[in-house]
Amino acid sequence: MKLLKLVPADTNIKFLKLRVPFFILSIVLIVGSWAAVLTQGLNYGVDFAGGQEVRLTFEQRDDAPVGELRQLVGGLGYGTPVVQEFGAPNVVSIRVPLPEAVEETPGAATEIGNQVISMINEEYPGVRTDGNETVSGKVAGEFRQDAVLALALAMLGVAMYIWIRFEWQFGAGALFALFHDVSVTLGIFAIFQLEFSLQIIAAILAIIGYSLNDTIVVYDRIRENLKKYRKMPLPELLDLSVNETLARTVMTSLTLLVALLPLLLFGPASLFGLVLAITAGLFIGTYSSVYLAAPMLIWLGVTSDSFVPKETEADLQEKKARGQV
């Protein structure tokens, strides 16, 4: 019985032939994405914009009705609430966006929290209130700073890892590819004004991880081939390496896509942004591994000499003794 092969074993696609047009396209995408972020801004959720947080315990239930609560609180008209389990299945945290200028009115934010509590008590008697607190814009701003720091440290850490494992050119190429992936993802959320919350930060970190994994597989094959085919021109060697890993890349991407598409099409609205970001990142990360991470090695001057072990003084002495030098 023959195994199913989505990609033939002897593919010879000239990926690097179009490296310049695709590099220009990538630069345009990066610039356009940041232009959208800076001009239109991101549609921050409660995590990054501030709001009123209410914590409740459903003492008479084993699980809190998270989906029903999201729909119920959303009917108050204050925007899309964030409803999550909080430490236990029957404990929830509900964060509601606050209207403009509410923070300047003493007690107004707390009153909105009381409305949420009253409505939930009418539908679910016996609910215990554990907290009714205001998340200020200052605290939300600190969340934004921490999120940016987390993304930056993740990208730098990845670049340092690849630099140590391979060569500095590989680290620089991977860092540029990751910067492209993050930039384009942010651009999508800025252009379509999708809600940007902590969930999306988690999705971007997942994109960085996936793109890194894909890039390392390609880079590892490139390193092996640099040792094996020392006389082969670098563009041909990169094409060979990408083609040799193509079957693995396609299979991995399709496997993830099979899991993501049902969530994207039929999943709850609260997960739409998260799943959309990861799905988009799947394609963006694969593209950058092939058309950015690999071609960057040409422009950064990678050669096969970097991966040939250098002769030690003992090796030279042994060669002299044998008359080979």
Short mmCIF file of N, CA and C in Angstrom, two decimals, residues 106-273:
data_model
loop_
_atom_site.label_atom_id
_atom_site.label_comp_id
_atom_site.label_asym_id
_atom_site.label_seq_id
_atom_site.Cartn_x
_atom_site.Cartn_y
_atom_site.Cartn_z
N PRO A 106 -16.79 60.23 39.71
CA PRO A 106 -16.69 59.35 40.88
C PRO A 106 -17.90 58.43 41.01
N GLY A 107 -17.65 57.14 41.15
CA GLY A 107 -18.72 56.17 41.37
C GLY A 107 -19.41 55.67 40.11
N ALA A 108 -19.18 56.31 38.95
CA ALA A 108 -19.87 55.90 37.73
C ALA A 108 -19.44 54.51 37.29
N ALA A 109 -18.14 54.23 37.35
CA ALA A 109 -17.66 52.92 36.93
C ALA A 109 -18.17 51.83 37.86
N THR A 110 -18.17 52.12 39.17
CA THR A 110 -18.68 51.14 40.14
C THR A 110 -20.16 50.86 39.90
N GLU A 111 -20.90 51.89 39.52
CA GLU A 111 -22.33 51.71 39.24
C GLU A 111 -22.55 50.78 38.05
N ILE A 112 -21.69 50.88 37.05
CA ILE A 112 -21.79 49.96 35.91
C ILE A 112 -21.54 48.53 36.37
N GLY A 113 -20.55 48.35 37.26
CA GLY A 113 -20.31 47.02 37.82
C GLY A 113 -21.51 46.51 38.60
N ASN A 114 -22.17 47.42 39.34
CA ASN A 114 -23.36 47.02 40.09
C ASN A 114 -24.50 46.59 39.16
N GLN A 115 -24.61 47.26 38.01
CA GLN A 115 -25.63 46.86 37.03
C GLN A 115 -25.38 45.44 36.54
N VAL A 116 -24.12 45.14 36.28
CA VAL A 116 -23.76 43.79 35.83
C VAL A 116 -24.11 42.77 36.91
N ILE A 117 -23.76 43.08 38.15
CA ILE A 117 -24.03 42.15 39.26
C ILE A 117 -25.53 41.94 39.44
N SER A 118 -26.30 43.02 39.37
CA SER A 118 -27.76 42.92 39.57
C SER A 118 -28.40 42.07 38.48
N MET A 119 -27.98 42.30 37.24
CA MET A 119 -28.56 41.54 36.13
C MET A 119 -28.26 40.05 36.26
N ILE A 120 -27.04 39.73 36.67
CA ILE A 120 -26.67 38.32 36.79
C ILE A 120 -27.40 37.69 37.98
N ASN A 121 -27.58 38.43 39.07
CA ASN A 121 -28.31 37.89 40.22
C ASN A 121 -29.77 37.61 39.90
N GLU A 122 -30.35 38.41 39.01
CA GLU A 122 -31.74 38.16 38.61
C GLU A 122 -31.86 36.85 37.84
N GLU A 123 -30.85 36.58 37.00
CA GLU A 123 -30.90 35.36 36.18
C GLU A 123 -30.40 34.14 36.94
N TYR A 124 -29.42 34.36 37.83
CA TYR A 124 -28.80 33.25 38.56
C TYR A 124 -28.75 33.61 40.05
N PRO A 125 -29.81 33.36 40.78
CA PRO A 125 -29.84 33.70 42.21
C PRO A 125 -28.77 32.93 42.99
N GLY A 126 -28.28 33.57 44.03
CA GLY A 126 -27.30 32.91 44.89
C GLY A 126 -25.86 33.07 44.43
N VAL A 127 -25.62 34.01 43.52
CA VAL A 127 -24.25 34.24 43.06
C VAL A 127 -23.53 35.16 44.05
N ARG A 128 -22.34 34.79 44.43
CA ARG A 128 -21.57 35.60 45.38
C ARG A 128 -20.65 36.57 44.64
N THR A 129 -20.66 37.82 45.08
CA THR A 129 -19.80 38.84 44.49
C THR A 129 -18.46 38.87 45.21
N ASP A 130 -17.38 38.63 44.46
CA ASP A 130 -16.03 38.62 45.05
C ASP A 130 -15.27 39.91 44.79
N GLY A 131 -15.73 40.71 43.85
CA GLY A 131 -15.01 41.95 43.56
C GLY A 131 -15.74 42.79 42.53
N ASN A 132 -15.57 44.11 42.64
CA ASN A 132 -16.13 45.06 41.68
C ASN A 132 -15.14 46.23 41.60
N GLU A 133 -14.17 46.11 40.67
CA GLU A 133 -13.05 47.03 40.65
C GLU A 133 -12.88 47.66 39.27
N THR A 134 -12.29 48.84 39.27
CA THR A 134 -12.04 49.56 38.03
C THR A 134 -10.60 49.34 37.58
N VAL A 135 -10.44 48.90 36.32
CA VAL A 135 -9.11 48.79 35.72
C VAL A 135 -8.84 50.10 35.00
N SER A 136 -7.96 50.92 35.55
CA SER A 136 -7.74 52.27 35.03
C SER A 136 -6.96 52.23 33.72
N GLY A 137 -7.00 53.35 33.01
CA GLY A 137 -6.24 53.47 31.78
C GLY A 137 -4.75 53.32 32.01
N LYS A 138 -4.29 53.76 33.20
CA LYS A 138 -2.86 53.65 33.52
C LYS A 138 -2.45 52.19 33.62
N VAL A 139 -3.27 51.38 34.31
CA VAL A 139 -2.97 49.95 34.43
C VAL A 139 -3.02 49.29 33.06
N ALA A 140 -4.03 49.67 32.25
CA ALA A 140 -4.13 49.11 30.90
C ALA A 140 -2.90 49.48 30.07
N GLY A 141 -2.40 50.71 30.25
CA GLY A 141 -1.20 51.11 29.54
C GLY A 141 0.01 50.28 29.94
N GLU A 142 0.08 49.91 31.22
CA GLU A 142 1.17 49.05 31.68
C GLU A 142 1.06 47.67 31.04
N PHE A 143 -0.18 47.18 30.88
CA PHE A 143 -0.38 45.90 30.19
C PHE A 143 0.16 45.98 28.76
N ARG A 144 -0.12 47.09 28.07
CA ARG A 144 0.36 47.25 26.70
C ARG A 144 1.89 47.24 26.66
N GLN A 145 2.51 47.96 27.59
CA GLN A 145 3.98 47.99 27.62
C GLN A 145 4.55 46.60 27.89
N ASP A 146 3.93 45.87 28.82
CA ASP A 146 4.41 44.52 29.13
C ASP A 146 4.25 43.60 27.93
N ALA A 147 3.14 43.77 27.18
CA ALA A 147 2.90 42.93 26.00
C ALA A 147 3.96 43.20 24.94
N VAL A 148 4.25 44.47 24.69
CA VAL A 148 5.27 44.83 23.70
C VAL A 148 6.63 44.28 24.13
N LEU A 149 6.94 44.39 25.42
CA LEU A 149 8.21 43.88 25.94
C LEU A 149 8.30 42.36 25.76
N ALA A 150 7.19 41.66 26.01
CA ALA A 150 7.18 40.20 25.86
C ALA A 150 7.46 39.80 24.42
N LEU A 151 6.84 40.50 23.47
CA LEU A 151 7.06 40.19 22.05
C LEU A 151 8.51 40.48 21.66
N ALA A 152 9.03 41.62 22.09
CA ALA A 152 10.40 41.99 21.74
C ALA A 152 11.41 41.00 22.31
N LEU A 153 11.23 40.62 23.58
CA LEU A 153 12.16 39.67 24.21
C LEU A 153 12.08 38.30 23.55
N ALA A 154 10.86 37.89 23.16
CA ALA A 154 10.72 36.60 22.49
C ALA A 154 11.47 36.59 21.17
N MET A 155 11.34 37.67 20.39
CA MET A 155 12.02 37.74 19.10
C MET A 155 13.54 37.80 19.27
N LEU A 156 14.02 38.60 20.22
CA LEU A 156 15.46 38.70 20.46
C LEU A 156 16.03 37.38 20.99
N GLY A 157 15.28 36.73 21.87
CA GLY A 157 15.72 35.44 22.39
C GLY A 157 15.85 34.40 21.30
N VAL A 158 14.89 34.40 20.38
CA VAL A 158 14.93 33.48 19.25
C VAL A 158 16.16 33.75 18.38
N ALA A 159 16.40 35.03 18.09
CA ALA A 159 17.55 35.40 17.25
C ALA A 159 18.87 34.98 17.90
N MET A 160 18.99 35.18 19.22
CA MET A 160 20.20 34.79 19.92
C MET A 160 20.40 33.28 19.88
N TYR A 161 19.30 32.53 20.05
CA TYR A 161 19.38 31.07 20.01
C TYR A 161 19.90 30.59 18.65
N ILE A 162 19.33 31.14 17.58
CA ILE A 162 19.74 30.72 16.24
C ILE A 162 21.17 31.16 15.96
N TRP A 163 21.56 32.35 16.44
CA TRP A 163 22.93 32.83 16.28
C TRP A 163 23.91 31.84 16.91
N ILE A 164 23.61 31.38 18.13
CA ILE A 164 24.49 30.45 18.83
C ILE A 164 24.52 29.09 18.14
N ARG A 165 23.35 28.64 17.70
CA ARG A 165 23.28 27.30 17.11
C ARG A 165 23.86 27.28 15.70
N PHE A 166 23.71 28.34 14.93
CA PHE A 166 24.20 28.39 13.55
C PHE A 166 25.31 29.43 13.44
N GLU A 167 24.99 30.55 12.78
CA GLU A 167 25.92 31.68 12.63
C GLU A 167 25.09 32.95 12.76
N TRP A 168 25.79 34.10 12.91
CA TRP A 168 25.06 35.35 13.13
C TRP A 168 24.14 35.69 11.96
N GLN A 169 24.55 35.29 10.75
CA GLN A 169 23.69 35.59 9.58
C GLN A 169 22.33 34.90 9.70
N PHE A 170 22.33 33.69 10.24
CA PHE A 170 21.08 32.95 10.42
C PHE A 170 20.20 33.64 11.47
N GLY A 171 20.84 34.12 12.54
CA GLY A 171 20.08 34.83 13.57
C GLY A 171 19.45 36.11 13.03
N ALA A 172 20.23 36.86 12.23
CA ALA A 172 19.69 38.09 11.65
C ALA A 172 18.56 37.80 10.68
N GLY A 173 18.70 36.75 9.87
CA GLY A 173 17.65 36.38 8.93
C GLY A 173 16.37 35.96 9.63
N ALA A 174 16.52 35.17 10.71
CA ALA A 174 15.33 34.74 11.47
C ALA A 174 14.66 35.92 12.14
N LEU A 175 15.44 36.85 12.69
CA LEU A 175 14.87 38.02 13.36
C LEU A 175 14.08 38.88 12.39
N PHE A 176 14.61 39.07 11.18
CA PHE A 176 13.90 39.86 10.18
C PHE A 176 12.60 39.17 9.78
N ALA A 177 12.64 37.84 9.61
CA ALA A 177 11.43 37.10 9.25
C ALA A 177 10.38 37.21 10.35
N LEU A 178 10.79 37.11 11.61
CA LEU A 178 9.84 37.23 12.72
C LEU A 178 9.27 38.63 12.81
N PHE A 179 10.12 39.65 12.59
CA PHE A 179 9.63 41.03 12.58
C PHE A 179 8.58 41.21 11.49
N HIS A 180 8.80 40.60 10.34
CA HIS A 180 7.81 40.65 9.25
C HIS A 180 6.51 40.00 9.67
N ASP A 181 6.58 38.82 10.30
CA ASP A 181 5.37 38.09 10.70
C ASP A 181 4.54 38.90 11.70
N VAL A 182 5.21 39.45 12.71
CA VAL A 182 4.51 40.23 13.73
C VAL A 182 3.92 41.50 13.12
N SER A 183 4.67 42.16 12.26
CA SER A 183 4.22 43.42 11.65
C SER A 183 2.97 43.20 10.81
N VAL A 184 2.98 42.18 9.96
CA VAL A 184 1.83 41.93 9.09
C VAL A 184 0.60 41.53 9.91
N THR A 185 0.80 40.75 10.97
CA THR A 185 -0.33 40.39 11.84
C THR A 185 -0.93 41.62 12.50
N LEU A 186 -0.09 42.51 13.02
CA LEU A 186 -0.59 43.75 13.60
C LEU A 186 -1.31 44.59 12.56
N GLY A 187 -0.78 44.60 11.33
CA GLY A 187 -1.42 45.36 10.26
C GLY A 187 -2.81 44.86 9.95
N ILE A 188 -3.01 43.56 9.96
CA ILE A 188 -4.34 42.98 9.72
C ILE A 188 -5.33 43.47 10.77
N PHE A 189 -4.90 43.48 12.03
CA PHE A 189 -5.80 43.90 13.11
C PHE A 189 -6.05 45.40 13.06
N ALA A 190 -5.08 46.17 12.60
CA ALA A 190 -5.27 47.62 12.50
C ALA A 190 -6.19 47.97 11.33
N ILE A 191 -6.01 47.33 10.19
CA ILE A 191 -6.81 47.63 8.99
C ILE A 191 -8.27 47.26 9.20
N PHE A 192 -8.52 46.08 9.75
CA PHE A 192 -9.90 45.61 9.91
C PHE A 192 -10.47 45.95 11.29
N GLN A 193 -9.70 46.65 12.12
CA GLN A 193 -10.15 47.10 13.44
C GLN A 193 -10.74 45.96 14.26
N LEU A 194 -10.07 44.82 14.22
CA LEU A 194 -10.46 43.70 15.07
C LEU A 194 -9.98 43.96 16.49
N GLU A 195 -10.72 43.43 17.46
CA GLU A 195 -10.35 43.68 18.85
C GLU A 195 -8.99 43.08 19.17
N PHE A 196 -8.13 43.90 19.79
CA PHE A 196 -6.77 43.49 20.12
C PHE A 196 -6.68 43.35 21.63
N SER A 197 -6.52 42.12 22.09
CA SER A 197 -6.52 41.84 23.53
C SER A 197 -5.34 40.94 23.89
N LEU A 198 -5.29 40.51 25.14
CA LEU A 198 -4.23 39.60 25.57
C LEU A 198 -4.26 38.28 24.80
N GLN A 199 -5.45 37.88 24.35
CA GLN A 199 -5.56 36.67 23.53
C GLN A 199 -4.73 36.81 22.26
N ILE A 200 -4.74 37.99 21.67
CA ILE A 200 -4.01 38.20 20.43
C ILE A 200 -2.51 38.20 20.68
N ILE A 201 -2.09 38.71 21.84
CA ILE A 201 -0.67 38.62 22.20
C ILE A 201 -0.26 37.15 22.28
N ALA A 202 -1.10 36.33 22.89
CA ALA A 202 -0.81 34.90 22.96
C ALA A 202 -0.74 34.30 21.57
N ALA A 203 -1.64 34.75 20.68
CA ALA A 203 -1.63 34.24 19.30
C ALA A 203 -0.34 34.64 18.58
N ILE A 204 0.11 35.88 18.78
CA ILE A 204 1.35 36.34 18.13
C ILE A 204 2.55 35.56 18.65
N LEU A 205 2.57 35.27 19.95
CA LEU A 205 3.65 34.45 20.49
C LEU A 205 3.62 33.05 19.88
N ALA A 206 2.41 32.52 19.64
CA ALA A 206 2.29 31.22 18.98
C ALA A 206 2.81 31.30 17.54
N ILE A 207 2.52 32.42 16.86
CA ILE A 207 3.01 32.61 15.50
C ILE A 207 4.54 32.64 15.48
N ILE A 208 5.13 33.35 16.46
CA ILE A 208 6.59 33.40 16.56
C ILE A 208 7.16 31.99 16.73
N GLY A 209 6.51 31.20 17.59
CA GLY A 209 6.97 29.83 17.81
C GLY A 209 6.86 28.98 16.56
N TYR A 210 5.74 29.08 15.85
CA TYR A 210 5.56 28.28 14.62
C TYR A 210 6.55 28.70 13.55
N SER A 211 6.67 30.02 13.34
CA SER A 211 7.58 30.52 12.31
C SER A 211 9.01 30.13 12.64
N LEU A 212 9.38 30.20 13.92
CA LEU A 212 10.72 29.81 14.33
C LEU A 212 10.96 28.33 14.03
N ASN A 213 10.00 27.49 14.36
CA ASN A 213 10.14 26.06 14.12
C ASN A 213 10.35 25.78 12.64
N ASP A 214 9.54 26.43 11.79
CA ASP A 214 9.65 26.25 10.36
C ASP A 214 11.00 26.75 9.84
N THR A 215 11.43 27.89 10.34
CA THR A 215 12.70 28.47 9.91
C THR A 215 13.88 27.60 10.31
N ILE A 216 13.85 27.05 11.53
CA ILE A 216 14.96 26.21 12.00
C ILE A 216 15.06 24.93 11.17
N VAL A 217 13.92 24.36 10.78
CA VAL A 217 13.96 23.16 9.93
C VAL A 217 14.66 23.47 8.61
N VAL A 218 14.30 24.60 7.99
CA VAL A 218 14.93 25.00 6.74
C VAL A 218 16.41 25.31 6.95
N TYR A 219 16.72 26.05 8.01
CA TYR A 219 18.11 26.42 8.28
C TYR A 219 18.98 25.19 8.56
N ASP A 220 18.43 24.22 9.28
CA ASP A 220 19.19 23.02 9.59
C ASP A 220 19.55 22.26 8.32
N ARG A 221 18.60 22.18 7.38
CA ARG A 221 18.89 21.51 6.12
C ARG A 221 19.90 22.31 5.30
N ILE A 222 19.80 23.64 5.34
CA ILE A 222 20.78 24.48 4.64
C ILE A 222 22.18 24.23 5.20
N ARG A 223 22.30 24.15 6.52
CA ARG A 223 23.61 23.91 7.13
C ARG A 223 24.17 22.57 6.70
N GLU A 224 23.33 21.53 6.69
CA GLU A 224 23.79 20.21 6.26
C GLU A 224 24.27 20.24 4.81
N ASN A 225 23.51 20.93 3.96
CA ASN A 225 23.87 20.97 2.54
C ASN A 225 25.10 21.83 2.29
N LEU A 226 25.33 22.85 3.13
CA LEU A 226 26.55 23.65 3.00
C LEU A 226 27.78 22.80 3.25
N LYS A 227 27.67 21.84 4.16
CA LYS A 227 28.78 20.93 4.43
C LYS A 227 28.93 19.89 3.31
N LYS A 228 27.80 19.49 2.74
CA LYS A 228 27.81 18.41 1.76
C LYS A 228 28.18 18.89 0.35
N TYR A 229 27.62 20.05 -0.04
CA TYR A 229 27.84 20.55 -1.41
C TYR A 229 28.59 21.88 -1.34
N ARG A 230 29.88 21.81 -1.07
CA ARG A 230 30.66 23.02 -0.84
C ARG A 230 30.86 23.84 -2.11
N LYS A 231 30.79 23.22 -3.28
CA LYS A 231 31.02 23.94 -4.54
C LYS A 231 29.72 24.43 -5.19
N MET A 232 28.58 24.04 -4.64
CA MET A 232 27.31 24.41 -5.25
C MET A 232 27.03 25.90 -5.01
N PRO A 233 26.58 26.64 -6.03
CA PRO A 233 26.22 28.05 -5.83
C PRO A 233 25.14 28.18 -4.75
N LEU A 234 25.24 29.21 -3.93
CA LEU A 234 24.36 29.35 -2.78
C LEU A 234 22.87 29.40 -3.16
N PRO A 235 22.46 30.16 -4.20
CA PRO A 235 21.03 30.15 -4.56
C PRO A 235 20.50 28.75 -4.89
N GLU A 236 21.31 27.95 -5.61
CA GLU A 236 20.88 26.59 -5.94
C GLU A 236 20.79 25.74 -4.67
N LEU A 237 21.75 25.93 -3.77
CA LEU A 237 21.75 25.16 -2.54
C LEU A 237 20.54 25.51 -1.67
N LEU A 238 20.17 26.79 -1.62
CA LEU A 238 19.00 27.19 -0.84
C LEU A 238 17.72 26.61 -1.44
N ASP A 239 17.62 26.66 -2.78
CA ASP A 239 16.46 26.04 -3.44
C ASP A 239 16.37 24.56 -3.12
N LEU A 240 17.52 23.87 -3.18
CA LEU A 240 17.55 22.44 -2.87
C LEU A 240 17.08 22.19 -1.44
N SER A 241 17.55 23.00 -0.50
CA SER A 241 17.20 22.81 0.91
C SER A 241 15.71 23.05 1.15
N VAL A 242 15.16 24.09 0.56
CA VAL A 242 13.74 24.40 0.73
C VAL A 242 12.89 23.29 0.12
N ASN A 243 13.29 22.80 -1.05
CA ASN A 243 12.54 21.71 -1.69
C ASN A 243 12.60 20.43 -0.87
N GLU A 244 13.73 20.17 -0.23
CA GLU A 244 13.86 18.95 0.57
C GLU A 244 12.99 19.00 1.82
N THR A 245 12.70 20.20 2.32
CA THR A 245 11.86 20.32 3.51
C THR A 245 10.41 20.68 3.16
N LEU A 246 10.11 20.77 1.87
CA LEU A 246 8.78 21.23 1.45
C LEU A 246 7.67 20.29 1.90
N ALA A 247 7.90 18.98 1.78
CA ALA A 247 6.87 18.02 2.17
C ALA A 247 6.52 18.16 3.64
N ARG A 248 7.54 18.32 4.48
CA ARG A 248 7.31 18.49 5.90
C ARG A 248 6.55 19.78 6.18
N THR A 249 6.92 20.86 5.50
CA THR A 249 6.26 22.16 5.70
C THR A 249 4.78 22.09 5.32
N VAL A 250 4.50 21.50 4.16
CA VAL A 250 3.11 21.41 3.69
C VAL A 250 2.28 20.55 4.63
N MET A 251 2.82 19.41 5.05
CA MET A 251 2.07 18.51 5.93
C MET A 251 1.79 19.16 7.28
N THR A 252 2.79 19.84 7.85
CA THR A 252 2.58 20.52 9.13
C THR A 252 1.53 21.62 9.02
N SER A 253 1.62 22.41 7.95
CA SER A 253 0.67 23.51 7.77
C SER A 253 -0.75 22.99 7.57
N LEU A 254 -0.91 21.95 6.78
CA LEU A 254 -2.25 21.40 6.53
C LEU A 254 -2.83 20.79 7.80
N THR A 255 -1.98 20.13 8.59
CA THR A 255 -2.47 19.54 9.84
C THR A 255 -3.02 20.62 10.77
N LEU A 256 -2.28 21.71 10.89
CA LEU A 256 -2.75 22.82 11.73
C LEU A 256 -4.00 23.46 11.15
N LEU A 257 -4.04 23.57 9.84
CA LEU A 257 -5.19 24.20 9.19
C LEU A 257 -6.46 23.40 9.40
N VAL A 258 -6.34 22.07 9.37
CA VAL A 258 -7.50 21.20 9.62
C VAL A 258 -8.09 21.47 11.00
N ALA A 259 -7.23 21.74 11.97
CA ALA A 259 -7.72 22.02 13.32
C ALA A 259 -8.25 23.44 13.46
N LEU A 260 -7.68 24.39 12.71
CA LEU A 260 -8.04 25.80 12.88
C LEU A 260 -9.30 26.20 12.11
N LEU A 261 -9.50 25.65 10.92
CA LEU A 261 -10.63 26.09 10.09
C LEU A 261 -11.99 25.87 10.75
N PRO A 262 -12.27 24.71 11.36
CA PRO A 262 -13.56 24.56 12.04
C PRO A 262 -13.76 25.60 13.14
N LEU A 263 -12.69 25.91 13.90
CA LEU A 263 -12.80 26.94 14.95
C LEU A 263 -13.05 28.31 14.33
N LEU A 264 -12.41 28.58 13.21
CA LEU A 264 -12.57 29.87 12.56
C LEU A 264 -13.98 30.05 12.01
N LEU A 265 -14.53 28.99 11.44
CA LEU A 265 -15.84 29.08 10.78
C LEU A 265 -17.00 28.86 11.74
N PHE A 266 -16.82 27.97 12.71
CA PHE A 266 -17.96 27.57 13.56
C PHE A 266 -17.71 27.81 15.05
N GLY A 267 -16.54 28.31 15.41
CA GLY A 267 -16.22 28.51 16.81
C GLY A 267 -16.93 29.71 17.40
N PRO A 268 -16.85 29.89 18.71
CA PRO A 268 -17.51 31.03 19.37
C PRO A 268 -16.87 32.35 18.96
N ALA A 269 -17.66 33.41 19.02
CA ALA A 269 -17.17 34.73 18.62
C ALA A 269 -15.99 35.19 19.48
N SER A 270 -15.96 34.74 20.75
CA SER A 270 -14.89 35.16 21.65
C SER A 270 -13.53 34.65 21.21
N LEU A 271 -13.50 33.58 20.40
CA LEU A 271 -12.23 33.00 19.95
C LEU A 271 -11.87 33.42 18.53
N PHE A 272 -12.73 34.20 17.88
CA PHE A 272 -12.51 34.51 16.46
C PHE A 272 -11.18 35.21 16.23
N GLY A 273 -10.89 36.25 17.01
CA GLY A 273 -9.65 37.00 16.82
C GLY A 273 -8.42 36.13 17.03
#
